[in-house]
PDB file of C-alpha atoms in Angstrom:
ATOM      1  CA  MET G   1       4.344  26.216 -22.922  1.00 95.00           C
ATOM      2  CA  ASN G   2       1.065  26.678 -21.118  1.00 96.00           C
ATOM      3  CA  ILE G   3      -0.410  23.249 -20.355  1.00 97.00           C
ATOM      4  CA  GLU G   4      -4.002  24.444 -20.141  1.00 97.00           C
ATOM      5  CA  GLY G   5      -5.881  23.683 -23.326  1.00 95.00           C
ATOM      6  CA  ILE G   6      -3.185  21.672 -25.108  1.00 97.00           C
ATOM      7  CA  GLY G   7      -3.446  18.115 -26.384  1.00 97.00           C
ATOM      8  CA  ALA G   8      -1.145  15.652 -24.620  1.00 98.00           C
ATOM      9  CA  ILE G   9      -0.390  12.005 -25.311  1.00 98.00           C
ATOM     10  CA  VAL G  10       0.911   9.856 -22.441  1.00 98.00           C
ATOM     11  CA  VAL G  11       2.327   6.527 -23.540  1.00 98.00           C
ATOM     12  CA  GLY G  12       2.482   3.871 -20.852  1.00 97.00           C
ATOM     13  CA  GLY G  13      -0.272   5.843 -19.160  1.00 97.00           C
ATOM     14  CA  GLY G  14      -2.221   2.857 -17.863  1.00 97.00           C
ATOM     15  CA  SER G  15      -0.344   2.607 -14.569  1.00 95.00           C
ATOM     16  CA  GLY G  16       2.490   3.941 -12.427  1.00 95.00           C
ATOM     17  CA  LEU G  17       4.333   7.052 -13.552  1.00 97.00           C
ATOM     18  CA  GLY G  18       2.315   7.331 -16.745  1.00 98.00           C
ATOM     19  CA  ALA G  19      -1.058   7.190 -15.002  1.00 98.00           C
ATOM     20  CA  ALA G  20       0.029   9.840 -12.500  1.00 98.00           C
ATOM     21  CA  THR G  21       1.217  12.016 -15.366  1.00 98.00           C
ATOM     22  CA  ALA G  22      -2.056  11.648 -17.259  1.00 98.00           C
ATOM     23  CA  ARG G  23      -4.002  12.660 -14.147  1.00 98.00           C
ATOM     24  CA  HIS G  24      -1.757  15.636 -13.361  1.00 98.00           C
ATOM     25  CA  LEU G  25      -1.819  16.986 -16.904  1.00 98.00           C
ATOM     26  CA  ALA G  26      -5.600  16.658 -17.003  1.00 98.00           C
ATOM     27  CA  GLU G  27      -5.865  18.529 -13.712  1.00 98.00           C
ATOM     28  CA  ARG G  28      -3.791  21.282 -15.303  1.00 97.00           C
ATOM     29  CA  GLY G  29      -6.258  21.542 -18.179  1.00 97.00           C
ATOM     30  CA  ALA G  30      -4.720  19.333 -20.875  1.00 97.00           C
ATOM     31  CA  ASP G  31      -6.800  17.080 -23.097  1.00 97.00           C
ATOM     32  CA  VAL G  32      -5.086  13.717 -22.581  1.00 98.00           C
ATOM     33  CA  THR G  33      -4.892  10.617 -24.747  1.00 98.00           C
ATOM     34  CA  VAL G  34      -3.724   7.617 -22.715  1.00 98.00           C
ATOM     35  CA  VAL G  35      -1.817   4.923 -24.622  1.00 98.00           C
ATOM     36  CA  ASP G  36      -0.873   1.570 -23.136  1.00 98.00           C
ATOM     37  CA  ARG G  37      -0.275  -2.018 -24.190  1.00 97.00           C
ATOM     38  CA  ASP G  38      -2.981  -2.917 -21.651  1.00 97.00           C
ATOM     39  CA  GLY G  39      -6.062  -1.438 -23.289  1.00 97.00           C
ATOM     40  CA  ASP G  40      -8.270  -1.945 -20.226  1.00 97.00           C
ATOM     41  CA  ARG G  41      -5.935   0.007 -17.964  1.00 97.00           C
ATOM     42  CA  ALA G  42      -5.595   2.755 -20.535  1.00 98.00           C
ATOM     43  CA  ALA G  43      -9.377   3.019 -20.782  1.00 98.00           C
ATOM     44  CA  GLN G  44      -9.733   3.155 -16.999  1.00 98.00           C
ATOM     45  CA  VAL G  45      -7.275   6.037 -16.607  1.00 98.00           C
ATOM     46  CA  ALA G  46      -8.751   7.839 -19.614  1.00 98.00           C
ATOM     47  CA  ALA G  47     -12.204   7.628 -18.040  1.00 98.00           C
ATOM     48  CA  GLU G  48     -10.837   9.179 -14.844  1.00 97.00           C
ATOM     49  CA  VAL G  49      -9.334  12.145 -16.706  1.00 97.00           C
ATOM     50  CA  LEU G  50     -12.179  12.516 -19.229  1.00 96.00           C
ATOM     51  CA  GLY G  51      -9.709  11.716 -21.958  1.00 96.00           C
ATOM     52  CA  HIS G  52      -9.321   9.108 -24.661  1.00 96.00           C
ATOM     53  CA  SER G  53      -7.518   5.768 -24.693  1.00 97.00           C
ATOM     54  CA  VAL G  54      -5.628   3.785 -27.312  1.00 97.00           C
ATOM     55  CA  GLN G  55      -4.189   0.287 -27.046  1.00 98.00           C
ATOM     56  CA  ALA G  56      -0.695   0.052 -28.542  1.00 98.00           C
ATOM     57  CA  ASP G  57       2.612  -1.766 -28.121  1.00 97.00           C
ATOM     58  CA  VAL G  58       5.422   0.793 -28.334  1.00 97.00           C
ATOM     59  CA  SER G  59       7.795  -1.726 -29.879  1.00 97.00           C
ATOM     60  CA  VAL G  60       5.527  -1.937 -32.948  1.00 97.00           C
ATOM     61  CA  ALA G  61       6.021   1.215 -35.035  1.00 97.00           C
ATOM     62  CA  GLU G  62       2.722   0.853 -36.875  1.00 98.00           C
ATOM     63  CA  GLU G  63       0.776   0.744 -33.610  1.00 98.00           C
ATOM     64  CA  VAL G  64       2.537   3.857 -32.323  1.00 98.00           C
ATOM     65  CA  ALA G  65       1.822   5.686 -35.589  1.00 97.00           C
ATOM     66  CA  ALA G  66      -1.842   4.711 -35.333  1.00 97.00           C
ATOM     67  CA  ALA G  67      -2.009   5.919 -31.710  1.00 97.00           C
ATOM     68  CA  VAL G  68      -0.615   9.336 -32.652  1.00 97.00           C
ATOM     69  CA  THR G  69      -3.020   9.542 -35.588  1.00 96.00           C
ATOM     70  CA  THR G  70      -5.923   8.739 -33.263  1.00 95.00           C
ATOM     71  CA  ALA G  71      -4.808  11.461 -30.851  1.00 95.00           C
ATOM     72  CA  MET G  72      -4.574  13.929 -33.746  1.00 95.00           C
ATOM     73  CA  ALA G  73      -8.113  13.087 -34.788  1.00 93.00           C
ATOM     74  CA  ARG G  74      -9.340  13.773 -31.254  1.00 90.00           C
ATOM     75  CA  PHE G  75      -7.466  17.057 -30.849  1.00 91.00           C
ATOM     76  CA  GLY G  76      -7.906  18.282 -34.408  1.00 92.00           C
ATOM     77  CA  GLN G  77      -4.114  18.601 -34.591  1.00 94.00           C
ATOM     78  CA  ALA G  78      -1.029  16.823 -33.284  1.00 95.00           C
ATOM     79  CA  PRO G  79      -0.531  16.744 -29.510  1.00 97.00           C
ATOM     80  CA  ARG G  80       1.836  19.477 -28.321  1.00 98.00           C
ATOM     81  CA  LEU G  81       3.112  17.357 -25.436  1.00 98.00           C
ATOM     82  CA  ALA G  82       4.205  13.722 -25.727  1.00 98.00           C
ATOM     83  CA  VAL G  83       5.295  11.811 -22.627  1.00 98.00           C
ATOM     84  CA  ASN G  84       6.741   8.334 -22.939  1.00 97.00           C
ATOM     85  CA  CYS G  85       6.571   6.233 -19.760  1.00 97.00           C
ATOM     86  CA  ALA G  86       6.260   2.798 -21.377  1.00 95.00           C
ATOM     87  CA  GLY G  87       8.915   0.300 -20.416  1.00 93.00           C
ATOM     88  CA  ILE G  88       9.846  -3.044 -18.890  1.00 92.00           C
ATOM     89  CA  ALA G  89      12.460  -3.886 -16.264  1.00 89.00           C
ATOM     90  CA  ASP G  90      13.226  -7.544 -16.973  1.00 89.00           C
ATOM     91  CA  ALA G  91      16.527  -8.537 -15.377  1.00 88.00           C
ATOM     92  CA  ALA G  92      19.048 -11.314 -15.982  1.00 90.00           C
ATOM     93  CA  ARG G  93      22.778 -11.833 -15.791  1.00 90.00           C
ATOM     94  CA  ILE G  94      24.678 -11.794 -19.076  1.00 90.00           C
ATOM     95  CA  VAL G  95      25.665 -15.404 -18.442  1.00 93.00           C
ATOM     96  CA  GLY G  96      23.541 -17.014 -15.777  1.00 90.00           C
ATOM     97  CA  ARG G  97      23.493 -20.354 -14.084  1.00 85.00           C
ATOM     98  CA  GLU G  98      24.652 -23.328 -16.071  1.00 85.00           C
ATOM     99  CA  GLY G  99      26.188 -20.964 -18.615  1.00 87.00           C
ATOM    100  CA  LYS G 100      22.873 -19.805 -20.092  1.00 88.00           C
ATOM    101  CA  THR G 101      23.007 -16.450 -21.889  1.00 88.00           C
ATOM    102  CA  SER G 102      20.288 -13.780 -21.805  1.00 89.00           C
ATOM    103  CA  VAL G 103      20.455 -12.497 -25.381  1.00 95.00           C
ATOM    104  CA  PRO G 104      16.687 -12.888 -26.052  1.00 95.00           C
ATOM    105  CA  LEU G 105      15.865 -10.870 -22.908  1.00 96.00           C
ATOM    106  CA  PHE G 106      18.377  -8.184 -23.897  1.00 96.00           C
ATOM    107  CA  ARG G 107      16.791  -7.880 -27.340  1.00 97.00           C
ATOM    108  CA  ARG G 108      13.268  -7.604 -25.910  1.00 97.00           C
ATOM    109  CA  VAL G 109      14.208  -4.916 -23.358  1.00 97.00           C
ATOM    110  CA  ILE G 110      15.948  -2.873 -26.056  1.00 97.00           C
ATOM    111  CA  GLU G 111      12.965  -3.252 -28.388  1.00 97.00           C
ATOM    112  CA  VAL G 112      10.502  -1.971 -25.784  1.00 97.00           C
ATOM    113  CA  ASN G 113      12.511   0.602 -23.833  1.00 97.00           C
ATOM    114  CA  LEU G 114      14.786   2.084 -26.470  1.00 98.00           C
ATOM    115  CA  ILE G 115      13.237   1.390 -29.862  1.00 98.00           C
ATOM    116  CA  GLY G 116       9.791   1.945 -28.349  1.00 98.00           C
ATOM    117  CA  THR G 117      10.873   5.358 -27.063  1.00 98.00           C
ATOM    118  CA  TYR G 118      12.340   6.196 -30.466  1.00 98.00           C
ATOM    119  CA  ASN G 119       9.063   5.179 -32.130  1.00 98.00           C
ATOM    120  CA  VAL G 120       7.025   7.462 -29.873  1.00 98.00           C
ATOM    121  CA  MET G 121       9.458  10.363 -30.247  1.00 98.00           C
ATOM    122  CA  SER G 122       9.553   9.979 -34.032  1.00 98.00           C
ATOM    123  CA  TYR G 123       5.819   9.934 -34.689  1.00 98.00           C
ATOM    124  CA  ALA G 124       5.096  12.617 -32.086  1.00 98.00           C
ATOM    125  CA  ALA G 125       7.700  14.920 -33.674  1.00 98.00           C
ATOM    126  CA  GLN G 126       6.370  14.194 -37.137  1.00 97.00           C
ATOM    127  CA  GLY G 127       3.002  15.555 -36.069  1.00 97.00           C
ATOM    128  CA  MET G 128       4.387  18.479 -34.070  1.00 97.00           C
ATOM    129  CA  MET G 129       6.440  19.867 -36.939  1.00 96.00           C
ATOM    130  CA  ASP G 130       3.257  20.879 -38.780  1.00 95.00           C
ATOM    131  CA  LEU G 131       1.722  22.705 -35.810  1.00 97.00           C
ATOM    132  CA  PRO G 132       1.581  26.506 -35.801  1.00 96.00           C
ATOM    133  CA  PRO G 133       4.188  27.909 -33.388  1.00 96.00           C
ATOM    134  CA  LEU G 134       3.106  29.341 -30.055  1.00 95.00           C
ATOM    135  CA  GLU G 135       4.104  32.829 -28.889  1.00 92.00           C
ATOM    136  CA  THR G 136       7.321  31.306 -27.515  1.00 90.00           C
ATOM    137  CA  GLY G 137       8.143  29.837 -30.925  1.00 95.00           C
ATOM    138  CA  GLU G 138       7.540  26.342 -29.587  1.00 97.00           C
ATOM    139  CA  ARG G 139       5.560  23.734 -31.453  1.00 98.00           C
ATOM    140  CA  GLY G 140       5.855  20.910 -28.970  1.00 98.00           C
ATOM    141  CA  VAL G 141       7.650  19.152 -26.133  1.00 98.00           C
ATOM    142  CA  ILE G 142       8.707  15.513 -25.843  1.00 98.00           C
ATOM    143  CA  VAL G 143       9.549  13.980 -22.464  1.00 98.00           C
ATOM    144  CA  ASN G 144      11.097  10.504 -22.406  1.00 98.00           C
ATOM    145  CA  THR G 145      11.738   8.279 -19.398  1.00 98.00           C
ATOM    146  CA  ALA G 146      15.233   7.006 -18.675  1.00 97.00           C
ATOM    147  CA  SER G 147      16.281   5.648 -15.262  1.00 95.00           C
ATOM    148  CA  ILE G 148      19.097   6.226 -12.793  1.00 93.00           C
ATOM    149  CA  ALA G 149      20.196   2.732 -13.838  1.00 90.00           C
ATOM    150  CA  TYR G 150      21.647   4.341 -16.959  1.00 91.00           C
ATOM    151  CA  GLU G 151      24.461   5.676 -14.753  1.00 92.00           C
ATOM    152  CA  ASP G 152      24.574   3.168 -11.884  1.00 90.00           C
ATOM    153  CA  GLY G 153      22.903  -0.002 -13.081  1.00 85.00           C
ATOM    154  CA  GLN G 154      23.044  -2.992 -10.793  1.00 85.00           C
ATOM    155  CA  MET G 155      24.134  -6.553 -11.415  1.00 87.00           C
ATOM    156  CA  GLY G 156      21.562  -8.187 -13.661  1.00 89.00           C
ATOM    157  CA  GLN G 157      20.475  -4.844 -15.128  1.00 91.00           C
ATOM    158  CA  THR G 158      22.725  -4.843 -18.189  1.00 95.00           C
ATOM    159  CA  ALA G 159      19.790  -4.882 -20.613  1.00 95.00           C
ATOM    160  CA  TYR G 160      17.770  -2.332 -18.641  1.00 95.00           C
ATOM    161  CA  ALA G 161      20.749  -0.004 -18.103  1.00 95.00           C
ATOM    162  CA  ALA G 162      21.695  -0.208 -21.779  1.00 97.00           C
ATOM    163  CA  SER G 163      18.162   0.618 -22.876  1.00 97.00           C
ATOM    164  CA  LYS G 164      17.822   3.542 -20.492  1.00 97.00           C
ATOM    165  CA  GLY G 165      21.323   4.746 -21.322  1.00 97.00           C
ATOM    166  CA  GLY G 166      20.188   4.937 -24.926  1.00 98.00           C
ATOM    167  CA  VAL G 167      17.135   6.972 -23.930  1.00 98.00           C
ATOM    168  CA  ALA G 168      19.321   9.397 -21.976  1.00 98.00           C
ATOM    169  CA  ALA G 169      21.849   9.667 -24.798  1.00 98.00           C
ATOM    170  CA  MET G 170      19.137  10.595 -27.305  1.00 97.00           C
ATOM    171  CA  SER G 171      18.104  13.748 -25.451  1.00 98.00           C
ATOM    172  CA  LEU G 172      20.769  16.122 -26.743  1.00 98.00           C
ATOM    173  CA  PRO G 173      21.028  15.001 -30.393  1.00 98.00           C
ATOM    174  CA  ALA G 174      17.237  14.834 -30.653  1.00 98.00           C
ATOM    175  CA  ALA G 175      16.914  18.331 -29.162  1.00 98.00           C
ATOM    176  CA  ARG G 176      19.522  19.650 -31.589  1.00 98.00           C
ATOM    177  CA  GLU G 177      17.764  18.077 -34.557  1.00 98.00           C
ATOM    178  CA  MET G 178      14.327  19.318 -33.537  1.00 98.00           C
ATOM    179  CA  ALA G 179      15.404  22.835 -32.592  1.00 98.00           C
ATOM    180  CA  ARG G 180      14.722  24.060 -36.122  1.00 96.00           C
ATOM    181  CA  MET G 181      11.089  22.969 -35.793  1.00 96.00           C
ATOM    182  CA  GLY G 182      10.596  24.431 -32.300  1.00 98.00           C
ATOM    183  CA  VAL G 183      10.305  21.103 -30.501  1.00 98.00           C
ATOM    184  CA  ARG G 184      12.101  20.547 -27.187  1.00 98.00           C
ATOM    185  CA  VAL G 185      13.243  17.123 -25.953  1.00 98.00           C
ATOM    186  CA  CYS G 186      14.129  16.129 -22.390  1.00 98.00           C
ATOM    187  CA  ALA G 187      14.304  12.917 -20.404  1.00 98.00           C
ATOM    188  CA  ILE G 188      13.655  12.171 -16.754  1.00 98.00           C
ATOM    189  CA  ALA G 189      15.742   9.514 -15.001  1.00 98.00           C
ATOM    190  CA  PRO G 190      13.606   8.382 -12.045  1.00 96.00           C
ATOM    191  CA  GLY G 191      15.078   6.653  -9.051  1.00 93.00           C
ATOM    192  CA  LEU G 192      13.114   4.377  -6.741  1.00 89.00           C
ATOM    193  CA  PHE G 193       9.404   5.096  -7.052  1.00 92.00           C
ATOM    194  CA  GLU G 194       6.143   3.703  -5.729  1.00 88.00           C
ATOM    195  CA  THR G 195       5.085   1.829  -8.853  1.00 84.00           C
ATOM    196  CA  PRO G 196       3.309  -1.514  -9.431  1.00 77.00           C
ATOM    197  CA  MET G 197       6.739  -3.181  -9.662  1.00 67.00           C
ATOM    198  CA  MET G 198       7.581  -2.031  -6.131  1.00 71.00           C
ATOM    199  CA  ALA G 199       4.113  -2.829  -4.770  1.00 69.00           C
ATOM    200  CA  GLY G 200       4.704  -6.553  -5.172  1.00 62.00           C
ATOM    201  CA  LEU G 201       7.909  -6.636  -3.121  1.00 61.00           C
ATOM    202  CA  PRO G 202       8.087  -7.730   0.553  1.00 64.00           C
ATOM    203  CA  GLU G 203       8.345  -4.954   3.148  1.00 75.00           C
ATOM    204  CA  ASP G 204      11.894  -5.894   4.159  1.00 72.00           C
ATOM    205  CA  VAL G 205      13.044  -5.710   0.535  1.00 65.00           C
ATOM    206  CA  VAL G 206      11.447  -2.275   0.102  1.00 73.00           C
ATOM    207  CA  ALA G 207      13.087  -1.133   3.351  1.00 78.00           C
ATOM    208  CA  GLY G 208      16.462  -2.241   2.031  1.00 76.00           C
ATOM    209  CA  ILE G 209      15.901  -0.393  -1.217  1.00 76.00           C
ATOM    210  CA  THR G 210      14.740   2.761   0.555  1.00 83.00           C
ATOM    211  CA  ALA G 211      17.880   2.731   2.712  1.00 85.00           C
ATOM    212  CA  ASN G 212      19.815   3.917  -0.339  1.00 85.00           C
ATOM    213  CA  VAL G 213      17.716   7.084  -0.663  1.00 92.00           C
ATOM    214  CA  GLN G 214      19.493  10.003   0.997  1.00 92.00           C
ATOM    215  CA  PHE G 215      16.691  12.540   1.460  1.00 94.00           C
ATOM    216  CA  PRO G 216      13.824  12.339   1.730  1.00 94.00           C
ATOM    217  CA  PRO G 217      14.336   8.732   2.939  1.00 90.00           C
ATOM    218  CA  ARG G 218      11.426   7.174   1.067  1.00 90.00           C
ATOM    219  CA  LEU G 219      10.328   5.991  -2.328  1.00 91.00           C
ATOM    220  CA  GLY G 220       9.370   8.679  -4.795  1.00 94.00           C
ATOM    221  CA  ALA G 221       5.688   9.387  -5.408  1.00 96.00           C
ATOM    222  CA  PRO G 222       4.506   9.084  -9.019  1.00 97.00           C
ATOM    223  CA  GLU G 223       2.952  12.533  -8.643  1.00 98.00           C
ATOM    224  CA  GLU G 224       6.456  13.968  -8.144  1.00 98.00           C
ATOM    225  CA  TYR G 225       7.462  12.584 -11.517  1.00 98.00           C
ATOM    226  CA  ALA G 226       4.285  14.039 -13.025  1.00 98.00           C
ATOM    227  CA  ARG G 227       5.042  17.485 -11.618  1.00 98.00           C
ATOM    228  CA  LEU G 228       8.487  17.411 -13.202  1.00 98.00           C
ATOM    229  CA  VAL G 229       6.913  16.559 -16.559  1.00 98.00           C
ATOM    230  CA  ALA G 230       4.679  19.608 -16.201  1.00 98.00           C
ATOM    231  CA  HIS G 231       7.626  21.792 -15.243  1.00 98.00           C
ATOM    232  CA  ILE G 232       9.614  20.678 -18.283  1.00 98.00           C
ATOM    233  CA  ALA G 233       6.631  21.530 -20.474  1.00 98.00           C
ATOM    234  CA  GLU G 234       6.281  24.970 -18.909  1.00 97.00           C
ATOM    235  CA  ASN G 235       9.971  25.907 -18.683  1.00 97.00           C
ATOM    236  CA  SER G 236      10.962  26.818 -22.229  1.00 96.00           C
ATOM    237  CA  TYR G 237      14.680  26.883 -21.417  1.00 97.00           C
ATOM    238  CA  LEU G 238      14.822  23.224 -20.443  1.00 98.00           C
ATOM    239  CA  ASN G 239      16.018  21.325 -23.493  1.00 98.00           C
ATOM    240  CA  GLY G 240      18.337  18.454 -24.339  1.00 98.00           C
ATOM    241  CA  GLU G 241      18.673  17.375 -20.706  1.00 98.00           C
ATOM    242  CA  THR G 242      18.315  14.122 -18.789  1.00 98.00           C
ATOM    243  CA  ILE G 243      17.237  15.020 -15.254  1.00 98.00           C
ATOM    244  CA  ARG G 244      17.737  12.614 -12.349  1.00 98.00           C
ATOM    245  CA  LEU G 245      14.798  12.513  -9.934  1.00 97.00           C
ATOM    246  CA  ASP G 246      16.045  10.289  -7.146  1.00 94.00           C
ATOM    247  CA  GLY G 247      16.497  11.875  -3.702  1.00 93.00           C
ATOM    248  CA  ALA G 248      20.299  11.668  -4.219  1.00 93.00           C
ATOM    249  CA  THR G 249      20.135   7.881  -4.577  1.00 89.00           C
ATOM    250  CA  ARG G 250      23.132   5.991  -5.947  1.00 89.00           C
ATOM    251  CA  LEU G 251      22.403   2.326  -6.557  1.00 83.00           C
ATOM    252  CA  PRO G 252      24.793  -0.238  -5.027  1.00 82.00           C
ATOM    253  CA  PRO G 253      26.270  -3.006  -7.208  1.00 82.00           C
ATOM    254  CA  ARG G 254      23.510  -5.464  -6.269  1.00 80.00           C
TER     255      ARG G 254
END
């Protein structure tokens, strides 16, 4: 799929990986709608890319549906590319100090990361299925965001790893289901990236984290994630995959 001239919706596009993706797609000629729970951040990024912004919580299906409808109104049709970067990384042990469980946290992380991703994928696909096919036969591409924690989650990351494992596991069955409508589905599993979550950590903590990255020995740049999104969109034979983007990192137990 040629990115130039298409409509794209980037969910979680107000910061981090999503903001970098919105900027990169706009530079490549896409008309971008930026969706984020933080409406101010979404509006700021949208202004940078001469796009449009929508405030929405991905865990609320009605808000996701409204965001896709708004994007369709702007583009005159459904977006051909949907990228879902929204997520939270709350951590807690299954049973913590004094025997306290973390069931409420687990439920919230699943609602945002997994159900939220499913909401975005569902409403994006619903719009794409009515688009006229391109010369390649494609109608659209959906890129979800997993995490390397889905394979090597650390202590305290049970909720996060479970949510991202669900995102990764959806890639193949979703791609198989949507093949008949010409919609491809992939996921990216990022490793350790320069995001707002990392920015707040002390230098020695970041150095310890970076020590696990084989090569190049540094945190990933959000722009590198964005370039992989663009490549997935452009490479019509990429489908049903979850791609690790991590510099050969394997997370230690803690």
